[in-house]
């Protein structure tokens, strides 16, 4: 049914040389693992050289962000057309962008629309803060984020959602598989409400937040969880390979 997807979000790490070294260290092993889609998301400056290194490979490339305008006087920004030349995927609305760069639901929505228009698959990030979690607001927060991000979007075919509780990102404190599975099932219901059962059933929804080789199995065992968006652990070749191979073993058993 849904092909599992493991994406590595390298964030603001690796120079071009380091990025190439990291890809070289995992490429061959990743190629051997079947039935999982593998995506790496290095910083913008490494996209072109990494693409060259991955040519002919099944490993796909994602960007970590884009701006919504096609071109023009937006110093320092990268347009969907530029990303589309290099990448199949783009991470949009990551909580770090919402937090440090003040991306609102409206901005995230514009970026989603722009990515889809440019034929880039968005990995759309949503998730509640620690405070919202403690106040038991998780469901209303993710619902609202989904609605805001997808406002006016008619077709979400191919789009991927990453549920990343903010309190679990980079903290070493992950959600339990069960908690994440439950919230992801709820997100899928929201998609069903907006786009119908068929679309909801096909949509891949990932978990993200302190995923490592030590806890990957717990998430992959949840039928609602279709893979992971991995931060810190994606910077270590052995860790990333291990997570991808656990996803393949567990998901192909089902
Ligand atoms: P982490 O990051 O795995 O380092 O917690 C995940 C993410 O931010 O996508």
CSV table of C-alpha atoms and ligand atoms in Angstrom, one decimal, residues 9 11 94 96 164 168-171 208-211 229-233, ligand 1:
chain,number,residue,atom,x,y,z
A,9,UNK,CA,16.9,16.2,7.7
A,11,UNK,CA,19.5,20.9,9.1
A,94,UNK,CA,9.5,22.6,10.1
A,96,UNK,CA,12.5,25.3,13.7
A,164,UNK,CA,6.9,16.1,14.9
A,168,UNK,CA,10.7,15.7,21.0
A,169,UNK,CA,12.9,17.4,18.4
A,170,UNK,CA,16.6,17.2,19.2
A,171,UNK,CA,15.8,16.6,22.8
A,208,UNK,CA,9.8,12.8,13.6
A,209,UNK,CA,11.5,13.7,16.9
A,210,UNK,CA,14.6,12.0,18.3
A,211,UNK,CA,14.2,9.0,16.1
A,229,UNK,CA,11.8,12.3,9.4
A,230,UNK,CA,15.2,11.9,11.1
A,231,UNK,CA,17.3,14.8,12.3
A,232,UNK,CA,20.4,14.1,14.4
A,233,UNK,CA,20.7,10.4,13.7
B,1,LIG,P1,15.8,15.0,15.6
B,1,LIG,O1,15.1,16.0,14.5
B,1,LIG,O2,15.7,13.7,15.0
B,1,LIG,O3,17.2,15.5,15.8
B,1,LIG,O4,15.0,15.2,16.8
B,1,LIG,C1,14.0,15.7,13.8
B,1,LIG,C2,13.6,16.8,12.9
B,1,LIG,O5,13.7,18.0,13.4
B,1,LIG,O6,13.1,16.7,11.8
